Amino acid sequence: MKGLYLAIDIGASSGRHILGHLDNGKLILEEIYRFKNAMTNKNGHKVWDIDYLFEQIKIGLKMCNVLGKKPEYISIDTWAVDYCLLDEKDELIGDVYAYRDNRTKDIDLEVEKIIDSESLYRRTGIQKQPFNTIYQLMALKLQEEESLKKAKTFLMLPDYFQFKLTGVKANEYTNASSTGLVDPDTKNWDYGLIKDLGLPEEIFLHLRKPGVILSDFTKEMAEEIGFRAKVCMCASHDTASAILALPSIKSDALYISSGTWSLFGCENLSPYLTDAARKCNFTNEGGFNYRFRFLKNIMGLWMIQELRREFGEEYTFSKICELARENLDFPSIVDVNSNEFLAPESMSEAIKDFCKNTKQQVPESLGELAAVVYKSLARGYRKAKEEIEELLAKKFSELYIIGGGSQADLLNELTALETGLTVFAGPSEATAVGNLLASMMATGDVLSLLEARELVRKSFEIKRYEFKSNVKIA
């Protein structure tokens, strides 16, 4: 089929292959394949099964062939900060650690022996998170130095998968910007910082801008898959792809990329590196066309996902929303950004313990627990909105919620109520849409970022929520 594109969008809990093409001025999507993803426990660490993920990528591609829907162009995005190291034979070195692994505990203190937090923020613009790649690599240097010595190439996860398909090694800018090792002015690695940290400078490849064609499948991969396609470099950090698909042509819109994480922020044309921004823990991650995603990580629907895992998958997300709505009068609130919610053995017990320790009423049922989470998320969004308005000295009136979490009507209503903003929700597959749009700009089927966002507005239903809501909360 002429003009057929494929987005391979892999998140921390699932992955999907979504075909896209243009038809009468609209972007048409078709999901071809979906698969589960999860961290696994190995030798006391949380790791990713990277071989499984690549097999799933190939299964989805083969399904396109079987269905007679062979894309001409494909691109891959994943979550940020996690990486692969390759040896001199281009083989993986060791396990691919997951960002929720605890090996980075207190590693920030080791980095601060070399560069203090204030200087690091001014240099990279990236918020301090214990799982940032800079801390992961420092943990590797301190705990598994031999693995680091063997390394010849550093690749973020989408870079690695694209290498496996094409044989071409390249580092993409938006995902690399999340590492805490990129200079926001040069848009390239801060090799001086890398050297100061005692990391091997030569393993980091010159950063490449998204929206370009990387290479064809290798001959061997084309034969295995059953067709030949070109691999494009999208904004391979999934949030960067999602923000590309923002259904707003305004330059001053707030957004939440809502999924496992809630990424709350706005777009800036230059990094905002003040000490006040650092203290509020806002980050300046690279976006498409070298825009900056000035945002704050908020824990997100990970907490609901974990409650569902505990209580049973027979509870759909819509059912959990319904139960929470019935319990909105439950009075307790938690700090969703507290570290005890990052990777607890039991999310329900973590929520209960927080309420006990803060002398609040302790939730017991799934409905009460979910109500606490949804209300607390909305409260967290309000705080982030107030902070960003104060930092940038500007007022916002609209908030766009994109990604899978945009389907959570209750959370959208609570968000409008808490923030006092008009909330627009959708598209739910924003990351895949942004992935496709970057490929379309690489080929010239879409000419600009503005045209891409106008296409999103025309192609997808966007729900509207006013802050004058009938929702009653404690």
Short mmCIF file of C-alpha atoms in Angstrom, two decimals:
data_model
loop_
_atom_site.label_atom_id
_atom_site.label_comp_id
_atom_site.label_asym_id
_atom_site.label_seq_id
_atom_site.Cartn_x
_atom_site.Cartn_y
_atom_site.Cartn_z
CA MET A 1 0.00 0.00 0.00
CA LYS A 2 1.48 3.32 -1.10
CA GLY A 3 2.34 5.86 1.59
CA LEU A 4 1.97 3.40 4.47
CA TYR A 5 3.87 4.14 7.66
CA LEU A 6 4.36 2.02 10.80
CA ALA A 7 4.87 3.31 14.33
CA ILE A 8 6.37 0.82 16.77
CA ASP A 9 5.62 2.35 20.16
CA ILE A 10 6.97 0.48 23.18
CA GLY A 11 6.04 1.54 26.69
CA ALA A 12 6.97 0.17 30.08
CA SER A 13 3.83 -1.99 30.25
CA SER A 14 2.96 -2.70 26.60
CA GLY A 15 4.00 -2.20 23.00
CA ARG A 16 2.04 -1.74 19.80
CA HIS A 17 2.48 -1.66 16.03
CA ILE A 18 0.24 0.99 14.49
CA LEU A 19 -0.05 1.62 10.77
CA GLY A 20 -0.86 5.09 9.53
CA HIS A 21 -1.65 6.70 6.20
CA LEU A 22 -3.14 9.94 4.92
CA ASP A 23 -6.61 9.90 3.40
CA ASN A 24 -8.51 13.03 2.33
CA GLY A 25 -6.58 15.27 4.68
CA LYS A 26 -6.86 12.99 7.73
CA LEU A 27 -4.49 10.59 9.42
CA ILE A 28 -5.94 7.07 9.54
CA LEU A 29 -4.65 4.59 12.13
CA GLU A 30 -4.83 0.80 12.27
CA GLU A 31 -3.45 -1.26 15.13
CA ILE A 32 -1.76 -4.38 13.78
CA TYR A 33 -0.19 -5.95 16.86
CA ARG A 34 -0.01 -5.39 20.60
CA PHE A 35 2.15 -7.12 23.19
CA LYS A 36 2.84 -6.96 26.90
CA ASN A 37 6.00 -5.63 28.48
CA ALA A 38 7.19 -5.70 32.06
CA MET A 39 10.33 -5.54 34.13
CA THR A 40 11.64 -8.89 35.29
CA ASN A 41 13.65 -9.71 38.40
CA LYS A 42 17.10 -11.20 37.83
CA ASN A 43 19.84 -11.64 40.41
CA GLY A 44 18.14 -9.14 42.70
CA HIS A 45 17.78 -6.46 40.00
CA LYS A 46 14.95 -5.20 37.82
CA VAL A 47 15.84 -5.68 34.15
CA TRP A 48 14.24 -5.60 30.71
CA ASP A 49 14.04 -8.70 28.50
CA ILE A 50 15.51 -6.95 25.50
CA ASP A 51 15.59 -10.09 23.32
CA TYR A 52 11.88 -10.64 23.94
CA LEU A 53 11.14 -7.05 22.94
CA PHE A 54 13.04 -7.36 19.68
CA GLU A 55 11.23 -10.62 18.90
CA GLN A 56 7.93 -8.80 19.43
CA ILE A 57 9.07 -6.07 17.04
CA LYS A 58 9.75 -8.72 14.40
CA ILE A 59 6.47 -10.55 15.05
CA GLY A 60 4.53 -7.34 14.42
CA LEU A 61 6.49 -6.66 11.24
CA LYS A 62 5.85 -10.20 9.98
CA MET A 63 2.15 -9.73 10.72
CA CYS A 64 2.16 -6.67 8.42
CA ASN A 65 3.59 -8.92 5.71
CA VAL A 66 1.00 -11.64 6.28
CA LEU A 67 -1.83 -9.10 6.12
CA GLY A 68 -0.47 -7.62 2.91
CA LYS A 69 0.00 -4.24 4.60
CA LYS A 70 3.70 -3.66 4.18
CA PRO A 71 4.83 -0.23 5.41
CA GLU A 72 7.35 1.69 3.36
CA TYR A 73 8.64 3.48 6.47
CA ILE A 74 8.87 2.51 10.12
CA SER A 75 10.08 4.20 13.28
CA ILE A 76 10.51 3.12 16.90
CA ASP A 77 10.03 4.97 20.17
CA THR A 78 10.31 3.80 23.79
CA TRP A 79 10.50 5.29 27.27
CA ALA A 80 13.60 7.30 28.19
CA VAL A 81 16.78 6.91 30.32
CA ASP A 82 17.41 3.15 29.86
CA TYR A 83 20.20 2.07 27.53
CA CYS A 84 22.30 -0.73 26.02
CA LEU A 85 26.07 -1.12 25.81
CA LEU A 86 27.66 -2.99 22.92
CA ASP A 87 31.11 -4.59 22.84
CA GLU A 88 33.61 -4.64 19.98
CA LYS A 89 31.56 -7.36 18.25
CA ASP A 90 28.35 -5.31 18.64
CA GLU A 91 27.03 -7.78 21.19
CA LEU A 92 25.08 -6.69 24.28
CA ILE A 93 27.11 -6.34 27.44
CA GLY A 94 25.34 -7.66 30.52
CA ASP A 95 21.72 -7.04 31.44
CA VAL A 96 19.66 -4.05 30.37
CA TYR A 97 18.67 -2.56 33.71
CA ALA A 98 15.24 -1.04 34.26
CA TYR A 99 15.00 2.50 35.57
CA ARG A 100 13.09 1.35 38.66
CA ASP A 101 16.02 -0.82 39.80
CA ASN A 102 17.44 0.28 43.14
CA ARG A 103 21.12 0.12 42.20
CA THR A 104 21.16 3.90 41.73
CA LYS A 105 20.23 4.58 45.36
CA ASP A 106 22.47 7.37 46.69
CA ILE A 107 24.51 7.42 43.47
CA ASP A 108 23.63 11.09 43.10
CA LEU A 109 25.94 11.68 46.06
CA GLU A 110 28.81 10.14 44.09
CA VAL A 111 28.08 12.37 41.10
CA GLU A 112 27.96 15.42 43.38
CA LYS A 113 31.55 14.72 44.41
CA ILE A 114 32.39 15.65 40.81
CA ILE A 115 29.72 18.24 39.98
CA ASP A 116 27.16 19.78 42.34
CA SER A 117 23.43 19.66 41.55
CA GLU A 118 23.18 23.38 40.79
CA SER A 119 26.02 23.27 38.25
CA LEU A 120 24.71 20.07 36.69
CA TYR A 121 21.28 21.62 36.15
CA ARG A 122 22.75 24.76 34.58
CA ARG A 123 24.81 22.52 32.31
CA THR A 124 22.12 20.05 31.18
CA GLY A 125 18.73 21.44 32.27
CA ILE A 126 17.55 17.99 33.37
CA GLN A 127 15.61 17.47 36.58
CA LYS A 128 17.17 15.32 39.26
CA GLN A 129 15.69 11.84 39.26
CA PRO A 130 17.45 8.82 40.81
CA PHE A 131 16.96 6.81 37.62
CA ASN A 132 18.51 9.34 35.19
CA THR A 133 21.05 7.73 32.87
CA ILE A 134 23.87 9.77 34.37
CA TYR A 135 23.28 7.99 37.69
CA GLN A 136 22.77 4.60 36.03
CA LEU A 137 26.13 4.89 34.27
CA MET A 138 27.85 6.06 37.44
CA ALA A 139 26.37 3.04 39.26
CA LEU A 140 27.76 0.80 36.51
CA LYS A 141 31.18 2.42 36.82
CA LEU A 142 31.22 1.85 40.58
CA GLN A 143 29.60 -1.59 40.68
CA GLU A 144 30.48 -3.26 37.35
CA GLU A 145 33.51 -1.43 36.04
CA GLU A 146 34.57 -4.31 33.79
CA SER A 147 31.32 -4.06 31.83
CA LEU A 148 31.92 -0.37 31.22
CA LYS A 149 35.51 -1.04 30.10
CA LYS A 150 34.25 -3.48 27.45
CA ALA A 151 31.81 -0.95 26.01
CA LYS A 152 32.41 0.35 22.48
CA THR A 153 28.95 1.82 21.79
CA PHE A 154 26.23 3.43 23.91
CA LEU A 155 22.68 3.18 22.52
CA MET A 156 19.34 4.16 23.99
CA LEU A 157 16.71 1.43 23.53
CA PRO A 158 15.15 2.74 20.26
CA ASP A 159 18.67 3.27 18.90
CA TYR A 160 19.47 -0.37 19.68
CA PHE A 161 16.35 -1.77 18.04
CA GLN A 162 16.94 0.36 14.94
CA PHE A 163 20.53 -0.88 14.82
CA LYS A 164 19.25 -4.47 14.90
CA LEU A 165 17.00 -3.73 11.92
CA THR A 166 19.44 -1.69 9.83
CA GLY A 167 22.97 -2.35 11.02
CA VAL A 168 23.38 1.42 11.51
CA LYS A 169 24.37 2.75 14.94
CA ALA A 170 23.07 6.21 15.76
CA ASN A 171 22.05 8.23 18.82
CA GLU A 172 18.80 10.23 18.50
CA TYR A 173 18.64 13.65 20.15
CA THR A 174 15.33 13.72 22.09
CA ASN A 175 15.92 10.47 23.94
CA ALA A 176 19.57 11.29 24.59
CA SER A 177 18.52 14.60 26.15
CA SER A 178 16.90 12.69 29.03
CA THR A 179 20.23 11.20 30.11
CA GLY A 180 21.55 14.28 31.94
CA LEU A 181 24.61 14.19 29.68
CA VAL A 182 23.56 16.52 26.83
CA ASP A 183 24.36 20.21 26.39
CA PRO A 184 21.06 22.02 25.64
CA ASP A 185 22.92 24.76 23.73
CA THR A 186 24.95 22.57 21.35
CA LYS A 187 22.24 19.85 21.20
CA ASN A 188 25.04 17.30 21.49
CA TRP A 189 26.73 15.26 24.22
CA ASP A 190 28.56 17.27 26.86
CA TYR A 191 31.84 15.44 26.32
CA GLY A 192 33.56 17.52 29.00
CA LEU A 193 31.02 16.37 31.59
CA ILE A 194 31.30 12.78 30.37
CA LYS A 195 35.09 12.95 30.75
CA ASP A 196 34.85 14.50 34.23
CA LEU A 197 32.59 11.63 35.31
CA GLY A 198 35.20 9.11 34.17
CA LEU A 199 32.96 7.65 31.45
CA PRO A 200 34.41 6.61 28.07
CA GLU A 201 33.74 9.52 25.69
CA GLU A 202 34.19 7.46 22.52
CA ILE A 203 31.11 5.29 23.09
CA PHE A 204 28.72 8.24 22.65
CA LEU A 205 27.89 8.89 18.99
CA HIS A 206 27.18 12.35 17.58
CA LEU A 207 23.50 13.11 18.15
CA ARG A 208 21.13 13.07 15.18
CA LYS A 209 18.01 15.17 14.81
CA PRO A 210 14.66 13.32 14.50
CA GLY A 211 12.60 13.54 11.34
CA VAL A 212 15.16 11.96 9.01
CA ILE A 213 15.45 8.62 7.20
CA LEU A 214 18.14 6.49 8.84
CA SER A 215 18.56 3.48 6.54
CA ASP A 216 16.92 0.47 4.88
CA PHE A 217 16.49 -2.89 6.60
CA THR A 218 19.57 -5.05 6.22
CA LYS A 219 19.28 -7.68 3.50
CA GLU A 220 19.09 -10.42 6.16
CA MET A 221 16.34 -8.62 8.11
CA ALA A 222 14.32 -7.95 4.94
CA GLU A 223 14.46 -11.64 4.08
CA GLU A 224 13.41 -12.66 7.60
CA ILE A 225 10.54 -10.15 7.80
CA GLY A 226 9.38 -10.69 4.22
CA PHE A 227 9.70 -7.14 2.90
CA ARG A 228 12.07 -4.19 2.74
CA ALA A 229 11.34 -0.88 4.47
CA LYS A 230 13.17 2.27 5.43
CA VAL A 231 13.72 3.09 9.09
CA CYS A 232 13.11 6.72 10.06
CA MET A 233 14.32 8.43 13.21
CA CYS A 234 11.30 9.81 15.04
CA ALA A 235 11.46 11.70 18.31
CA SER A 236 12.31 8.38 19.93
CA HIS A 237 11.62 9.45 23.52
CA ASP A 238 7.94 8.49 23.72
CA THR A 239 7.01 11.74 25.44
CA ALA A 240 8.73 13.77 22.72
CA SER A 241 6.67 11.90 20.11
CA ALA A 242 3.49 12.46 22.13
CA ILE A 243 4.10 16.20 22.40
CA LEU A 244 4.71 16.38 18.66
CA ALA A 245 1.07 15.21 18.33
CA LEU A 246 -0.31 17.94 20.59
CA PRO A 247 -3.67 19.00 19.08
CA SER A 248 -2.99 22.70 19.61
CA ILE A 249 -1.51 25.31 17.31
CA LYS A 250 -1.13 27.77 20.19
CA SER A 251 2.35 28.48 21.47
CA ASP A 252 1.33 28.77 25.12
CA ALA A 253 -0.61 25.57 25.85
CA LEU A 254 -0.02 23.39 28.89
CA TYR A 255 -0.03 19.63 28.43
CA ILE A 256 0.00 16.36 30.32
CA SER A 257 1.37 13.34 28.52
CA SER A 258 -0.63 10.90 30.61
CA GLY A 259 0.26 7.25 30.99
CA THR A 260 2.49 5.29 33.35
CA TRP A 261 3.97 8.71 34.10
CA SER A 262 2.26 12.08 33.96
CA LEU A 263 4.51 14.60 32.23
CA PHE A 264 3.16 18.07 32.97
CA GLY A 265 4.56 21.07 31.15
CA CYS A 266 4.74 23.36 28.14
CA GLU A 267 6.99 23.94 25.15
CA ASN A 268 9.74 26.55 25.16
CA LEU A 269 12.01 27.65 22.33
CA SER A 270 15.02 27.76 24.67
CA PRO A 271 15.94 26.00 27.93
CA TYR A 272 14.90 27.59 31.22
CA LEU A 273 17.81 26.96 33.58
CA THR A 274 17.09 29.08 36.64
CA ASP A 275 17.75 27.85 40.14
CA ALA A 276 14.04 28.32 40.90
CA ALA A 277 13.20 25.86 38.11
CA ARG A 278 15.74 23.40 39.49
CA LYS A 279 14.30 23.63 43.00
CA CYS A 280 10.81 22.94 41.61
CA ASN A 281 12.34 19.94 39.76
CA PHE A 282 11.35 21.01 36.25
CA THR A 283 13.29 19.55 33.36
CA ASN A 284 14.26 20.84 29.90
CA GLU A 285 14.12 17.77 27.67
CA GLY A 286 14.75 17.96 23.95
CA GLY A 287 11.74 18.01 21.65
CA PHE A 288 11.08 17.88 17.93
CA ASN A 289 12.60 20.76 15.92
CA TYR A 290 14.87 21.50 18.90
CA ARG A 291 12.01 22.80 21.02
CA PHE A 292 12.30 22.19 24.75
CA ARG A 293 9.79 20.28 26.82
CA PHE A 294 9.76 22.24 30.06
CA LEU A 295 8.00 19.74 32.26
CA LYS A 296 7.75 17.95 35.55
CA ASN A 297 7.54 14.19 36.07
CA ILE A 298 4.53 13.24 38.19
CA MET A 299 4.09 9.60 39.19
CA GLY A 300 1.07 9.02 36.93
CA LEU A 301 -1.20 6.06 36.31
CA TRP A 302 1.53 3.64 37.37
CA MET A 303 -0.20 3.69 40.76
CA ILE A 304 -3.52 2.62 39.23
CA GLN A 305 -1.78 0.00 37.10
CA GLU A 306 -0.19 -1.47 40.21
CA LEU A 307 -3.49 -1.49 42.12
CA ARG A 308 -5.07 -3.36 39.21
CA ARG A 309 -2.21 -5.88 39.25
CA GLU A 310 -2.84 -6.50 42.96
CA PHE A 311 -6.63 -6.70 42.87
CA GLY A 312 -6.87 -8.61 39.59
CA GLU A 313 -7.12 -7.84 35.88
CA GLU A 314 -10.86 -8.54 35.94
CA TYR A 315 -11.04 -4.94 37.16
CA THR A 316 -10.83 -2.93 33.96
CA PHE A 317 -9.52 0.62 34.13
CA SER A 318 -13.03 1.92 33.42
CA LYS A 319 -14.36 -0.18 36.32
CA ILE A 320 -11.66 1.19 38.62
CA CYS A 321 -12.67 4.72 37.57
CA GLU A 322 -16.29 3.88 38.37
CA LEU A 323 -15.36 2.56 41.82
CA ALA A 324 -13.27 5.65 42.50
CA ARG A 325 -16.13 7.94 41.48
CA GLU A 326 -18.34 6.24 44.09
CA ASN A 327 -15.71 7.03 46.76
CA LEU A 328 -14.76 10.63 46.00
CA ASP A 329 -15.91 11.66 49.46
CA PHE A 330 -13.04 9.63 50.95
CA PRO A 331 -10.91 12.42 52.47
CA SER A 332 -7.27 11.26 52.24
CA ILE A 333 -4.61 12.57 49.84
CA VAL A 334 -1.06 11.32 49.20
CA ASP A 335 2.02 12.93 47.67
CA VAL A 336 2.16 11.01 44.39
CA ASN A 337 5.79 12.06 43.85
CA SER A 338 6.96 10.45 47.09
CA ASN A 339 9.65 7.82 46.53
CA GLU A 340 7.68 5.08 48.31
CA PHE A 341 5.40 4.89 45.25
CA LEU A 342 8.23 4.41 42.75
CA ALA A 343 8.52 0.61 42.99
CA PRO A 344 6.79 -0.77 46.13
CA GLU A 345 6.14 -4.46 46.64
CA SER A 346 2.50 -3.54 47.26
CA MET A 347 1.05 -0.25 46.02
CA SER A 348 -2.02 -0.60 48.22
CA GLU A 349 0.13 -1.04 51.33
CA ALA A 350 2.33 1.91 50.31
CA ILE A 351 -0.76 4.13 50.04
CA LYS A 352 -2.11 2.88 53.36
CA ASP A 353 1.24 3.42 55.08
CA PHE A 354 1.46 6.98 53.74
CA CYS A 355 -2.01 7.73 55.10
CA LYS A 356 -1.17 6.18 58.48
CA ASN A 357 2.10 8.09 58.74
CA THR A 358 0.39 11.39 57.88
CA LYS A 359 -2.48 10.67 60.32
CA GLN A 360 -5.17 10.49 57.65
CA GLN A 361 -8.01 8.03 57.22
CA VAL A 362 -6.67 4.77 55.80
CA PRO A 363 -8.32 3.49 52.58
CA GLU A 364 -9.24 -0.20 52.47
CA SER A 365 -11.28 -1.00 49.34
CA LEU A 366 -10.10 -0.70 45.74
CA GLY A 367 -12.57 2.14 45.24
CA GLU A 368 -11.17 4.10 48.19
CA LEU A 369 -7.58 3.48 47.13
CA ALA A 370 -8.29 4.52 43.53
CA ALA A 371 -10.14 7.64 44.70
CA VAL A 372 -7.10 8.62 46.75
CA VAL A 373 -4.84 8.17 43.71
CA TYR A 374 -7.03 10.08 41.23
CA LYS A 375 -7.63 12.98 43.61
CA SER A 376 -3.94 13.09 44.52
CA LEU A 377 -2.89 13.13 40.87
CA ALA A 378 -5.23 16.05 40.15
CA ARG A 379 -3.86 17.86 43.19
CA GLY A 380 -0.33 17.24 41.90
CA TYR A 381 -1.31 18.70 38.52
CA ARG A 382 -2.65 21.82 40.23
CA LYS A 383 0.61 22.31 42.10
CA ALA A 384 2.63 21.87 38.90
CA LYS A 385 0.40 24.37 37.08
CA GLU A 386 0.89 26.94 39.83
CA GLU A 387 4.65 26.39 39.79
CA ILE A 388 5.02 26.69 36.03
CA GLU A 389 2.95 29.87 35.94
CA GLU A 390 5.10 31.42 38.64
CA LEU A 391 8.37 30.29 37.06
CA LEU A 392 7.50 31.58 33.58
CA ALA A 393 5.51 34.60 34.82
CA LYS A 394 2.57 33.80 32.56
CA LYS A 395 -0.98 32.52 32.89
CA PHE A 396 -2.46 29.56 31.03
CA SER A 397 -6.12 28.89 30.26
CA GLU A 398 -5.99 25.54 28.47
CA LEU A 399 -4.56 22.14 29.28
CA TYR A 400 -4.20 19.29 26.77
CA ILE A 401 -4.14 15.72 28.10
CA ILE A 402 -2.76 13.24 25.58
CA GLY A 403 -1.86 9.57 25.68
CA GLY A 404 -3.63 6.57 27.20
CA GLY A 405 -4.53 8.45 30.37
CA SER A 406 -6.65 10.88 28.34
CA GLN A 407 -9.36 8.19 28.37
CA ALA A 408 -9.75 8.43 32.17
CA ASP A 409 -12.83 10.69 32.27
CA LEU A 410 -12.85 10.97 36.06
CA LEU A 411 -9.24 12.10 36.20
CA ASN A 412 -9.87 14.62 33.43
CA GLU A 413 -12.85 16.05 35.34
CA LEU A 414 -10.87 16.24 38.58
CA THR A 415 -7.99 17.89 36.72
CA ALA A 416 -10.28 20.59 35.29
CA LEU A 417 -11.79 21.12 38.74
CA GLU A 418 -8.45 21.35 40.55
CA THR A 419 -6.56 23.47 38.01
CA GLY A 420 -9.40 25.77 36.93
CA LEU A 421 -8.35 25.20 33.31
CA THR A 422 -10.34 24.12 30.29
CA VAL A 423 -9.11 20.58 29.64
CA PHE A 424 -8.94 18.94 26.22
CA ALA A 425 -8.34 15.17 26.12
CA GLY A 426 -6.98 13.14 23.20
CA PRO A 427 -5.64 11.60 21.11
CA SER A 428 -5.13 8.50 23.25
CA GLU A 429 -2.45 7.14 20.88
CA ALA A 430 -0.54 10.43 20.83
CA THR A 431 2.88 8.77 20.98
CA ALA A 432 2.21 6.56 17.97
CA VAL A 433 0.68 9.53 16.13
CA GLY A 434 3.76 11.67 16.81
CA ASN A 435 5.99 8.78 15.74
CA LEU A 436 4.12 8.56 12.41
CA LEU A 437 4.14 12.31 11.87
CA ALA A 438 7.92 12.51 12.27
CA SER A 439 8.32 9.87 9.57
CA MET A 440 5.87 11.74 7.35
CA MET A 441 7.92 14.90 7.78
CA ALA A 442 11.06 12.92 6.91
CA THR A 443 9.49 11.96 3.57
CA GLY A 444 7.75 15.27 2.88
CA ASP A 445 4.19 13.94 3.13
CA VAL A 446 3.75 16.42 6.01
CA LEU A 447 5.68 19.66 5.60
CA SER A 448 5.94 21.20 9.08
CA LEU A 449 5.24 20.83 12.79
CA LEU A 450 2.36 23.28 12.46
CA GLU A 451 0.84 21.24 9.63
CA ALA A 452 1.31 18.05 11.68
CA ARG A 453 -0.59 19.47 14.66
CA GLU A 454 -3.37 20.81 12.47
CA LEU A 455 -3.65 17.29 11.01
CA VAL A 456 -4.09 15.89 14.54
CA ARG A 457 -6.90 18.38 15.21
CA LYS A 458 -8.71 17.29 12.05
CA SER A 459 -8.17 13.56 12.48
CA PHE A 460 -9.09 12.72 16.08
CA GLU A 461 -11.91 13.35 18.54
CA ILE A 462 -10.79 15.73 21.28
CA LYS A 463 -13.01 15.84 24.37
CA ARG A 464 -13.50 19.06 26.32
CA TYR A 465 -13.87 19.37 30.11
CA GLU A 466 -14.74 22.66 31.76
CA PHE A 467 -13.60 23.44 35.28
CA LYS A 468 -17.23 24.08 36.25
CA SER A 469 -17.84 20.45 37.10
CA ASN A 470 -20.55 18.54 38.93
CA VAL A 471 -17.89 16.36 40.53
CA LYS A 472 -17.89 16.66 44.31
CA ILE A 473 -14.74 15.76 46.20
CA ALA A 474 -13.76 15.84 49.85
#
